[in-house]
XYZ file of C-alpha atoms in Angstrom:
614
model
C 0.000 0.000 0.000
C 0.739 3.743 -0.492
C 2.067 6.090 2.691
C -0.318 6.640 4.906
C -2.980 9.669 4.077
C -2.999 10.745 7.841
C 0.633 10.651 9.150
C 1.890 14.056 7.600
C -0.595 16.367 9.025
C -1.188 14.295 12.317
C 2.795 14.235 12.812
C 3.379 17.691 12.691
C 0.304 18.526 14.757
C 1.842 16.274 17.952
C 5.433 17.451 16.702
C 4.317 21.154 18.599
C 2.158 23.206 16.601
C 3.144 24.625 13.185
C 3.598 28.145 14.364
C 6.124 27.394 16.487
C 8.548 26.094 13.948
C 11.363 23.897 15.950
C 11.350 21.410 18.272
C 10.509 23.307 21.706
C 13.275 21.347 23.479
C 16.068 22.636 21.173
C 17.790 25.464 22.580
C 17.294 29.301 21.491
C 19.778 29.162 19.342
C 18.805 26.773 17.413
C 15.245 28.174 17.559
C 16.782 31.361 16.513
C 19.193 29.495 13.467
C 15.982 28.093 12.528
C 14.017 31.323 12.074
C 16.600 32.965 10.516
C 17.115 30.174 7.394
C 13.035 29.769 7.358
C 13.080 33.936 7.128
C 15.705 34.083 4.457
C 13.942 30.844 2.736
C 10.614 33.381 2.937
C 11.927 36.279 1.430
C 13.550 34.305 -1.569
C 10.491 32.293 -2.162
C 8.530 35.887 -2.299
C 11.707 36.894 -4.403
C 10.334 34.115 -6.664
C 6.846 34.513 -6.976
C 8.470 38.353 -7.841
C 10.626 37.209 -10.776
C 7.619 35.921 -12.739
C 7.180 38.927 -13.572
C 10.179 40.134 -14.393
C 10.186 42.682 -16.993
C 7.730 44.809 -14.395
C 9.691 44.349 -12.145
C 12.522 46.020 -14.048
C 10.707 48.534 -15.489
C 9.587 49.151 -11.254
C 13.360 49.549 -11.053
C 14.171 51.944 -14.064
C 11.495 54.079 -12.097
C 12.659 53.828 -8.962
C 15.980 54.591 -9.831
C 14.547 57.597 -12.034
C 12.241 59.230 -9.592
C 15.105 59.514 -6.961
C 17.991 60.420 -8.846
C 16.192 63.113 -10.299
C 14.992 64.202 -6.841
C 18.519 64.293 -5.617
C 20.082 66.546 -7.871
C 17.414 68.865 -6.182
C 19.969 69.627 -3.334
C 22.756 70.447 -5.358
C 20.981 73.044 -7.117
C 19.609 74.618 -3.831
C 23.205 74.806 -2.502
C 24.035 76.510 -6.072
C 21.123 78.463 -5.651
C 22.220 80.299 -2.387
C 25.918 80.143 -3.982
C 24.836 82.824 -6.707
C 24.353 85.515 -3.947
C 27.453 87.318 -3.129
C 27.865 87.857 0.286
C 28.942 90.985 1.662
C 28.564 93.075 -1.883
C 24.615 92.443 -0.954
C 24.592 91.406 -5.679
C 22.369 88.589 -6.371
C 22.788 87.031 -10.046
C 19.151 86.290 -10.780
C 19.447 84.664 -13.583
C 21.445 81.950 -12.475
C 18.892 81.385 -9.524
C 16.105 81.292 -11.816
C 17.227 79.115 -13.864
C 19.093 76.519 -11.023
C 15.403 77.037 -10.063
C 13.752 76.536 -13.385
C 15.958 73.108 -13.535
C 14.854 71.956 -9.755
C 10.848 71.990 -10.732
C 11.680 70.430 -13.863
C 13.765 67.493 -12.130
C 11.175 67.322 -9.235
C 8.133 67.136 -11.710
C 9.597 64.372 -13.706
C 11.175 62.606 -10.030
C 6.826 62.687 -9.045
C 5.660 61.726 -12.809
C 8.245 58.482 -12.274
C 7.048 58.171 -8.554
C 3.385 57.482 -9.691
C 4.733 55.006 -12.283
C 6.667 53.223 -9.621
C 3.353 52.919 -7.800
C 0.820 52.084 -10.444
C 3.407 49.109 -11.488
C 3.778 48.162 -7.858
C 0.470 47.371 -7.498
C 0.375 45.764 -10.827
C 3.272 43.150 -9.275
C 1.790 42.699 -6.223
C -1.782 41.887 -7.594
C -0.254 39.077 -10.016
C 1.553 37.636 -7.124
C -1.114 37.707 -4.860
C -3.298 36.156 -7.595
C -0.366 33.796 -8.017
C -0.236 32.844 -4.241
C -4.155 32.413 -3.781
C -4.294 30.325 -6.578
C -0.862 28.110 -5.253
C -3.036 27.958 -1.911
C -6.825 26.852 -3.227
C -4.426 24.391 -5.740
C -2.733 22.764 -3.064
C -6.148 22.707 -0.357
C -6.983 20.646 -2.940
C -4.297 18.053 -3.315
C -4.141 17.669 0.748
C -4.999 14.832 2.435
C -8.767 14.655 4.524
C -6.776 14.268 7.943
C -5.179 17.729 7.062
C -8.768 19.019 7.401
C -9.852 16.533 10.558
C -6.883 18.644 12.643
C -7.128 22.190 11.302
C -9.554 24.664 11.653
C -11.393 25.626 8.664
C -11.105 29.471 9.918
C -7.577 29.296 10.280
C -7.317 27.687 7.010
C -9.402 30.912 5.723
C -7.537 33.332 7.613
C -4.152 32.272 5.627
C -5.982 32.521 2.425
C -7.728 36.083 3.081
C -5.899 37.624 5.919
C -2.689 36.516 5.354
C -2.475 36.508 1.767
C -3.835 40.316 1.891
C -0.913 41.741 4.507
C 2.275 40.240 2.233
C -0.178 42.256 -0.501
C 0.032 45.510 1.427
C 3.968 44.958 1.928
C 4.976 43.674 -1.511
C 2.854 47.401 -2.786
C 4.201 49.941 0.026
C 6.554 48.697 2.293
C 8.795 47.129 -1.089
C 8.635 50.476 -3.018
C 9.785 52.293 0.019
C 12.447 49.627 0.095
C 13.922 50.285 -3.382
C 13.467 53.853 -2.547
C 15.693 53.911 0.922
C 18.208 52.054 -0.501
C 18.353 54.485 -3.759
C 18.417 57.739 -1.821
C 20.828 56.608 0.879
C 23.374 55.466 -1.238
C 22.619 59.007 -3.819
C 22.714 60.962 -0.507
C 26.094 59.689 0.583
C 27.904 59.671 -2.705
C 26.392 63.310 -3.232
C 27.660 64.521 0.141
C 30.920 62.823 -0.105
C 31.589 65.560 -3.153
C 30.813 67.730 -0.720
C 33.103 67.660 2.289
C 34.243 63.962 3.147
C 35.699 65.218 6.651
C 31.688 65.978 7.647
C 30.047 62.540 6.602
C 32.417 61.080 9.359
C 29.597 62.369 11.552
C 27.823 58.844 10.405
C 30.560 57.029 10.759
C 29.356 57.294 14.406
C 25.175 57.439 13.820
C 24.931 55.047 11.243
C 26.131 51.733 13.304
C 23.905 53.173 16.537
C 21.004 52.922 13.793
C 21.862 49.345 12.521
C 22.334 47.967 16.047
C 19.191 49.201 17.705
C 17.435 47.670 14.365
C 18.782 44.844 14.450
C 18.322 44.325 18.210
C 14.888 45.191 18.524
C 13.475 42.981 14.926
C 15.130 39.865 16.704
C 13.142 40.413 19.736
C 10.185 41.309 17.761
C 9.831 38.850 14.552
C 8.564 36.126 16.897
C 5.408 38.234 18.335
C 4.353 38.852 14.568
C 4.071 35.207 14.374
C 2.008 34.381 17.584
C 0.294 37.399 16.174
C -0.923 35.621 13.078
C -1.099 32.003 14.936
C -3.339 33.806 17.401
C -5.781 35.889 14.231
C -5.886 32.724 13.233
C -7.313 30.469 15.975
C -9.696 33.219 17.007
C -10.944 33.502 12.839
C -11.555 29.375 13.154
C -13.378 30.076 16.537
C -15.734 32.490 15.404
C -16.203 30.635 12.271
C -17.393 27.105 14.556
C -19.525 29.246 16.620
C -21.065 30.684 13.545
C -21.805 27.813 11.530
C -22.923 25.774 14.900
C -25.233 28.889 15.936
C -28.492 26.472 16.311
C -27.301 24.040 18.600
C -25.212 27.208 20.934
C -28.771 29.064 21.128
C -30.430 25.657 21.803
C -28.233 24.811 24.801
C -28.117 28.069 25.771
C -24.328 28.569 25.625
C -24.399 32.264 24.789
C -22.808 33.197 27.678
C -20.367 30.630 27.919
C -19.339 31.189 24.026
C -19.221 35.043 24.376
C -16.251 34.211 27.438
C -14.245 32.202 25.145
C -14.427 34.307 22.414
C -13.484 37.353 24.969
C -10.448 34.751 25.850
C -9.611 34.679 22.374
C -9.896 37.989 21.358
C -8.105 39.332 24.274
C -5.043 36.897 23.181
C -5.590 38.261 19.660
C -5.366 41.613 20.538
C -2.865 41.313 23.270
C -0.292 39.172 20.891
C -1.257 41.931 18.003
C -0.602 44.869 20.625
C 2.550 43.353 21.549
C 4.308 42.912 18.423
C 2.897 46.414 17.273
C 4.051 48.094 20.685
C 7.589 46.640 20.271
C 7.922 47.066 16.737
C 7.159 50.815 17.046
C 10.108 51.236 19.532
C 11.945 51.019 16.299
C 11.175 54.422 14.925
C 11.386 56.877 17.667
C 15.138 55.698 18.474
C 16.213 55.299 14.731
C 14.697 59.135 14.630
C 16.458 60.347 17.934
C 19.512 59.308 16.299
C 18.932 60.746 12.627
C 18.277 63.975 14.603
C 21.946 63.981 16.780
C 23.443 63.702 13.358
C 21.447 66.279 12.479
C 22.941 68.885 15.143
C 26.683 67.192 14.897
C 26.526 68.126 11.177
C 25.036 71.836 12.107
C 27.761 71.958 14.654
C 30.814 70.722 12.513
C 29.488 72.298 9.666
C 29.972 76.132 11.235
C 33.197 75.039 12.300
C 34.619 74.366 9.243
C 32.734 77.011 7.782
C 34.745 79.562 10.178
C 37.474 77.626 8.839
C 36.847 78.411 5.202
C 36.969 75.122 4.616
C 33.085 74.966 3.743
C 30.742 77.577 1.848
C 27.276 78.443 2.974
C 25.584 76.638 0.000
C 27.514 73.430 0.916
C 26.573 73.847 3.969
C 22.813 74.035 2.851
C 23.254 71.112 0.392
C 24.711 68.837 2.580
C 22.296 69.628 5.111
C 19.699 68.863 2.507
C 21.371 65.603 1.607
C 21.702 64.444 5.398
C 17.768 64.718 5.367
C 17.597 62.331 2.690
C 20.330 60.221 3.926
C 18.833 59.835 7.715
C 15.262 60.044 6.249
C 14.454 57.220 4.605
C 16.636 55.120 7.001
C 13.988 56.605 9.828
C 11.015 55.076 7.333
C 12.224 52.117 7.089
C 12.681 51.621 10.868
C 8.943 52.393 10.827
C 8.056 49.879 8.206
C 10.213 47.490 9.715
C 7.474 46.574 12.253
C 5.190 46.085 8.396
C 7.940 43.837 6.694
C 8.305 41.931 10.096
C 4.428 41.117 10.019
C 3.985 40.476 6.122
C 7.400 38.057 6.744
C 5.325 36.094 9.380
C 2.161 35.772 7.167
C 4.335 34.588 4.055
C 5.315 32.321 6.348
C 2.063 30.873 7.784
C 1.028 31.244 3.900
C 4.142 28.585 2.768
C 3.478 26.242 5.689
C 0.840 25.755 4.145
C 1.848 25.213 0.247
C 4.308 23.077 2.480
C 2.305 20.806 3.540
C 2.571 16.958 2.358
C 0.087 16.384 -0.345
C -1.917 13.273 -0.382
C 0.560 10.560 -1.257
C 0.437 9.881 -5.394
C -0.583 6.822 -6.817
C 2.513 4.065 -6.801
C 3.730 3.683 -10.204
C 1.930 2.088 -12.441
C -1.347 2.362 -10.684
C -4.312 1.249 -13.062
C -7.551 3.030 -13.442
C -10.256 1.293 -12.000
C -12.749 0.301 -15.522
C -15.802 -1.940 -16.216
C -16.265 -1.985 -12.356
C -18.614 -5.264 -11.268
C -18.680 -3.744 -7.692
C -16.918 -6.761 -5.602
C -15.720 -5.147 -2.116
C -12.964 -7.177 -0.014
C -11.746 -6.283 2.923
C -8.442 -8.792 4.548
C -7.588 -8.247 7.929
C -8.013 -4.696 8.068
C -5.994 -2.883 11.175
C -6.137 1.001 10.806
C -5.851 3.889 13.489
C -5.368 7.836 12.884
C -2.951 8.003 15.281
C -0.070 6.235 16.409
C -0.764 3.500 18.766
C -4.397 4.149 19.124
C -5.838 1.403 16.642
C -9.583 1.525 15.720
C -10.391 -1.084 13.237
C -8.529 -4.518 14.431
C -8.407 -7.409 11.583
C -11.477 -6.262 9.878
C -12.916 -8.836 7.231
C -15.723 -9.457 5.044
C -16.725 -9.778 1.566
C -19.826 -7.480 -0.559
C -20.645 -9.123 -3.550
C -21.329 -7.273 -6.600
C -24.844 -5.463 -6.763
C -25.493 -6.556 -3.080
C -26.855 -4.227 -0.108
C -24.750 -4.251 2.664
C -25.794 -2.442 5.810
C -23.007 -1.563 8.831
C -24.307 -1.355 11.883
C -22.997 -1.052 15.574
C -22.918 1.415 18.428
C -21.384 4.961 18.058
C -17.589 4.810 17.701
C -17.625 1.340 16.470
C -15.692 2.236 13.695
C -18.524 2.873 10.806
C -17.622 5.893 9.179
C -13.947 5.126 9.649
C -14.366 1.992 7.415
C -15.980 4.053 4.846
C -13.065 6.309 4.570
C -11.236 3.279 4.202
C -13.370 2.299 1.106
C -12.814 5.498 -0.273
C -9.165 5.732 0.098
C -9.382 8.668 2.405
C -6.665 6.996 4.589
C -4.808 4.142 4.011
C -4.886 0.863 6.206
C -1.880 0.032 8.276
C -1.924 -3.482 7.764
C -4.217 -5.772 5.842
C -5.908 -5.080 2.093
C -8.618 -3.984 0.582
C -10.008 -5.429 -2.735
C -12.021 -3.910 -5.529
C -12.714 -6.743 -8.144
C -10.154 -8.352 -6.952
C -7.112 -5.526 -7.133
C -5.865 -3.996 -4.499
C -7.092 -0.305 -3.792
C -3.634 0.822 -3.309
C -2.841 -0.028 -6.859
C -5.315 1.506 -8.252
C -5.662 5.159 -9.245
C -7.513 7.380 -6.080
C -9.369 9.104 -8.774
C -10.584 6.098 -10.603
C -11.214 4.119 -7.299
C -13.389 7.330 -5.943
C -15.277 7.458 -9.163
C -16.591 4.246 -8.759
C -18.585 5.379 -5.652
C -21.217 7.229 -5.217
C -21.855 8.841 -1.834
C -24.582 10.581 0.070
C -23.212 11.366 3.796
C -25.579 12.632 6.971
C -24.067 16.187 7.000
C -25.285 17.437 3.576
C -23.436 19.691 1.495
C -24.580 21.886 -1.032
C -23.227 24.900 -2.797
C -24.401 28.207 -4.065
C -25.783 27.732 -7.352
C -29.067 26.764 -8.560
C -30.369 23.153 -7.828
C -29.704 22.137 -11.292
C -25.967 22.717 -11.025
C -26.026 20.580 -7.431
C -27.923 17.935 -9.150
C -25.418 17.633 -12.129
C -22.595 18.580 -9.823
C -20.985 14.954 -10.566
C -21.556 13.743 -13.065
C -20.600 16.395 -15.917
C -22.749 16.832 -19.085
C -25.479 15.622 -17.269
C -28.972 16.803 -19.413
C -32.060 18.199 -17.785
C -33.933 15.132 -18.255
C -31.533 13.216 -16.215
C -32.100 15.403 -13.562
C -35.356 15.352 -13.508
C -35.734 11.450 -13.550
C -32.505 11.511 -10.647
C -35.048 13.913 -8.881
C -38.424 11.634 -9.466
C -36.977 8.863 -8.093
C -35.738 10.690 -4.775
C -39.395 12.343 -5.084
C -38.295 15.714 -4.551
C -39.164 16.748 -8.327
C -43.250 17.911 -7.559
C -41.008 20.233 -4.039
C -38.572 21.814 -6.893
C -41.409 22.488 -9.396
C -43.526 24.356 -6.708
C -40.100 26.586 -6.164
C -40.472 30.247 -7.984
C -37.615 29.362 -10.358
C -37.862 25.497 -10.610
C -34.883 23.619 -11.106
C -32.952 27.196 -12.060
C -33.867 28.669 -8.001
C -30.247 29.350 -6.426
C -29.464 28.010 -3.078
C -28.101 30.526 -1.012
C -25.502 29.993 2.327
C -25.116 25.635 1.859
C -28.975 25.347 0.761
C -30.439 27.589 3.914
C -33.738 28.447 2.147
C -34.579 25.002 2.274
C -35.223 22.376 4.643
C -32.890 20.214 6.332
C -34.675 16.946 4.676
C -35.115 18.759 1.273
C -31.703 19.043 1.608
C -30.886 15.299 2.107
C -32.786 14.748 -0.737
C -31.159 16.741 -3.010
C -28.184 14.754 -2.397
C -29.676 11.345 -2.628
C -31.241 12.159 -6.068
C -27.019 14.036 -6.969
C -26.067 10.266 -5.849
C -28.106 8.670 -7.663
C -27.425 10.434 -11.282
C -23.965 9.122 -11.261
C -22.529 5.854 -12.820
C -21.210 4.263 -10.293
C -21.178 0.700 -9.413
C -20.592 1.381 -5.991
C -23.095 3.824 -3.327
C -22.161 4.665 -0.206
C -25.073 6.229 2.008
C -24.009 7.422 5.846
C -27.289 7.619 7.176
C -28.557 9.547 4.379
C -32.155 9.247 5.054
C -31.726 10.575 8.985
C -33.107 13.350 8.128
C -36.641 12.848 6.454
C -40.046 12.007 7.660
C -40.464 7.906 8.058
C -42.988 8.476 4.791
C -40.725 9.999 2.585
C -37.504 7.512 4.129
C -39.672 4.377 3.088
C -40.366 5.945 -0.582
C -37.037 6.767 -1.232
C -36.192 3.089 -0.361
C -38.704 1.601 -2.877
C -36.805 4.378 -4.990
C -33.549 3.607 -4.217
C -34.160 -0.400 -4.420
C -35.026 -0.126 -8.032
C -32.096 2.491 -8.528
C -29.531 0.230 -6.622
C -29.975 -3.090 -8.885
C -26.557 -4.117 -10.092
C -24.663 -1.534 -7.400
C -23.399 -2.608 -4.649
C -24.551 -0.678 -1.927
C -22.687 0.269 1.582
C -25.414 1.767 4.087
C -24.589 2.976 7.401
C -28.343 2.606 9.341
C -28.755 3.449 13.566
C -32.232 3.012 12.595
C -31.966 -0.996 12.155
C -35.618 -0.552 10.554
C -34.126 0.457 7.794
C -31.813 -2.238 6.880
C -33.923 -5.704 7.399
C -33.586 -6.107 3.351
C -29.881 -5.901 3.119
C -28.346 -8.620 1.581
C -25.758 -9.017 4.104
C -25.701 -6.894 7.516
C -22.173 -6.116 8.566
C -22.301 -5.774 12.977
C -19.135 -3.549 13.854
C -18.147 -3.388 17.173
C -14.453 -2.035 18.542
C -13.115 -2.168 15.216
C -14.362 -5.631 14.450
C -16.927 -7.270 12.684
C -18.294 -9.436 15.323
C -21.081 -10.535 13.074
C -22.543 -10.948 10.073
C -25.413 -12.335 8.270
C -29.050 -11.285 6.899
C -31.527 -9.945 9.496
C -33.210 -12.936 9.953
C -29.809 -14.941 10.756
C -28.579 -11.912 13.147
C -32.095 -12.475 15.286
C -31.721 -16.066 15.150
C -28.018 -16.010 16.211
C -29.483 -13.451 19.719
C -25.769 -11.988 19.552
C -25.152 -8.211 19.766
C -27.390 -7.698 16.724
C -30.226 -9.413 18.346
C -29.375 -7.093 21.419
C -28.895 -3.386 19.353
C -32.507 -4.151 17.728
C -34.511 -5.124 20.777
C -33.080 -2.100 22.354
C -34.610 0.008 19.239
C -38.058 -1.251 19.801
C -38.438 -1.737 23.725
């Protein structure tokens, strides 16, 4: 048999939450060796998704690049400016100010004209790649294994797709543009102010280090809060989304009160983990600034020095000034976006846990499709447990012949529904085999093998479209009349015709505008439009009237002949026709037999049905 389905997501789960990246017993610095390579291994994969689109991307740069080397020849002609005046004759050559100042506008106009371009392109990239990433996401939800989805909240799973997908958006289209634009100006403000006077720019010989090392300092302490911060968003999104969707059954216990102080838990964690890493990431600016502004009065202080010297005129003085601004600056913004980068870095990270995640295991070479199915179901000492150590079915065996009804039946937790995600290759067994027709499922394709079902479960699902399009849903190119006969024999055809829009009316929020059993009918009659050999039904009629049940069983008798037929029942009622009645208890078949030979044999059976009709 293949890997097992369950062990990847199951594994990491007990291995100590995926948010907290290495082993908790590891020492910090390995912890912090770890986040380091996973934060470089971020920033390249965003690098990456980047490069697809490369030629924006340069033409991004040609703009940035643009925009502020044209702004910083804007200095230089201000110190020029002030140079034309001649002090102490009190003559001012207007012409040449005029026209230094004709020049400035002309270079600032085109620096703001290329500044808009560098934004309208940014947004450009950033909506491709965010496109890009979404789709990666929904692409690889749908190559994951079910027992991803048994251990993860679907509102944490939602919160990486929306939430965290949207804040590397808002970095990749600000935060990357200021970026470029720091790195452009400080390096043009230094090599501009080097021309000037060399001796002054010692000043941040001093500053600039102070800068780096409070930086660096505080974004070490700080990177792991913006990851509880988007763990914790996270877990309080996939609260709020079970409390929404299980709103019924919290009103009808009354657990209002009870709910609203675990969300409050929640939401204070939220907010206290998001206050946190915003608090601490702020600290970034203010000291960055403090600094930027001491160079500030060294270079007003040195400045007059050596202009008493003569070593410096008053327009260099005014230029370099001007140039310090844009050196210190930018380096000041991007202490404040730091705190943005260090939060968009987390959610790319949560993001490529994600795409990370072990698919379901592909089908061992030279798997065969699964054709001309007769429907024969095997099962050979069957062990299988989704966990470690904790097994659930123990040597499960029986045989379903083709085009036989074959009813499972035993207390809750026997092990039921787990068999039937055996039978559909959900997860693999650990030991033992299961047959189709006499191959192995494991050597057949999942695709093929899942085809040859058809399945109606107890909690219905339906999506937003109109009926039609849930009817047809699988089987593709179905025609109207199909569904219309699918729907006559699950006799829910006269309910759709008596709808405003017939078989074109749109269900709305998982089929809420209709009842619970209209519902379950809707899938029976989906189930029974497709061409497979095999139906699985998890007690699909547990939610209709005993009228309409024992209809759609004269329905479903006719429908069934030449499929064989897995029905999970509680109601044993239900199930006295089956061919053969499968009694699961602890993970075992403990019996087996028709109805009549169950009663006969007063065993567990015998015991479960009395207990029905006391």
């Amino acid at each position: 048999m293949s890997g097992k389905v369950n062990k990847s997501p199951v594994t990491q789960l007990n291995a100590g939450k995926e948010e907290q990246g290495p082993d908790q017993n590891a020492g910090r610095e390995n912890r912090e060796q770890y986040q380091r390579r996973y934060t470089r291994g971020t920033i390249l994969r965003l690098g990456k998704y980047m490069l697809h689109y490369k030629w924006l991307l340069l033409a991004a740069i040609i703009c940035t690049l643009g925009s502020n080397l044209f702004s910083l020849i804007g200095p230089k002609l201000t110190g020029l400016c002030i140079g034309a005046i001649e002090l102490g004759e009190g003559a001012v050559d207007f012409r040449t100010v005029f026209l230094y100042a004709a020049w400035m506008a002309a270079f600032y106009v085109i620096s703001a004209l290329m500044a808009y371009g560098l934004q309208v392109l940014m947004l450009t990239i950033s909506r491709k790649v965010v496109y890009r990433m979404r789709q990666d996401v929904f692409e690889k939800l749908m190559t994951l294994p079910v027992g991803y989805f048994d251990i993860h909240q679907t509102g944490d799973i939602i919160s990486r797709i929306s939430y965290d997908i949207d804040t590397v958006n808002a970095s990749l289209s600000n935060d990357l543009v200021q970026l470029f634009t720091t790195v452009i100006t400080v390096v043009g403000a230094l090599v501009m102010m080097l021309t000037i006077s060399p001796v002054l720019v010692l000043v941040f010989a001093v500053t600039v280090p102070m800068s780096v090392l409070i930086t660096k300092y505080i974004t070490g302490r700080t990177r792991p809060l913006f990851r509880l911060r988007s763990a914790k968003l996270g877990a309080m999104n996939g609260f709020v989304e079970e409390m929404i969707t299980g709103q019924k059954t919290l009103k009808a216990y009354g657990r209002e009160e009870y709910t609203q102080h675990r969300f409050n838990k929640k939401n204070k964690e939220a907010v206290d983990a998001y206050y946190r890493a915003e608090y601490y990431g702020s600290v970034v600016g203010p000291c960055v600034n403090f600094i930027n502004n001491l160079s500030l009065s060294l270079i007003s202080v040195f400045g007059a020095l050596l202009y008493l010297a003569g070593h410096m005129r008053v327009g260099d003085i005014s230029s370099f000034v001007l140039y310090s601004r844009k050196f210190s600056g930018p380096i000041n913004e991007a202490a404040n976006i730091f705190s943005e980068l260090q939060s968009a870095l987390a959610a790319a990270e949560r993001v490529f846990r994600l795409i990370d995640e072990e698919p379901e295991p592909a089908d061992m070479a030279g798997a065969e499709e699964l054709s001309e199915v007769s429907g024969e179901v095997r099962a050979d000492h069957v062990s299988f447990g989704y966990l470690p150590g904790k097994t659930i079915i123990h040597d499960l065996s029986f045989t379903a012949q083709p085009g036989k009804l074959i009813a499972i039946v035993g207390p809750t937790g026997a092990g039921k529904t787990t068999l039937i995600n055996l039978l559909m290759r959900f997860y693999d067994p650990d030991s033992g085999r299961i047959l189709v027709d006499g191959k192995e499922a494991g050597s057949l394709t999942r695709r093929s093998l899942r085809k040859a079902y058809a399945m109606v479960l107890q909690d219905t699902w339906l999506f937003y479209g109109s009926i039609y399009e849930n009817l047809a849903y699988g089987k593709e190119g179905a025609t109207r009349e199909q569904v219309e006969a699918a729907a006559r024999a699950a006799h829910i055809h006269s309910f759709i015709k008596r709808l405003p829009e017939g078989y074109d009316t749109v269900l709305t929020d998982e089929g809420t505008n209709i009842s619970k059993g209209q519902k379950q009918l809707l899938t029976i009659a989906r189930a029974m439009l497709l061409d497979a050999k095999m139906l699985i039904l998890d007690e699909a009629t547990s939610n209709v009237d005993t009228r309409t049940e024992r209809q759609i069983q004269k329905a479903m008798l006719k429908l069934m002949e030449g499929k064989t037929c897995f029905v999970i029942a509680h109601r044993l009622s239900t199930i006295e026709n089956a061919d053969l009645i499968l009694v699961v208890d602890n993970g075992e078949v403990v019996e087996q037999g028709t109805h009549r030979e169950l009663m006969a044999a007063q065993g567990v059976y015998r015991r479960l049905y009395n207990a029905q009709f006391e």
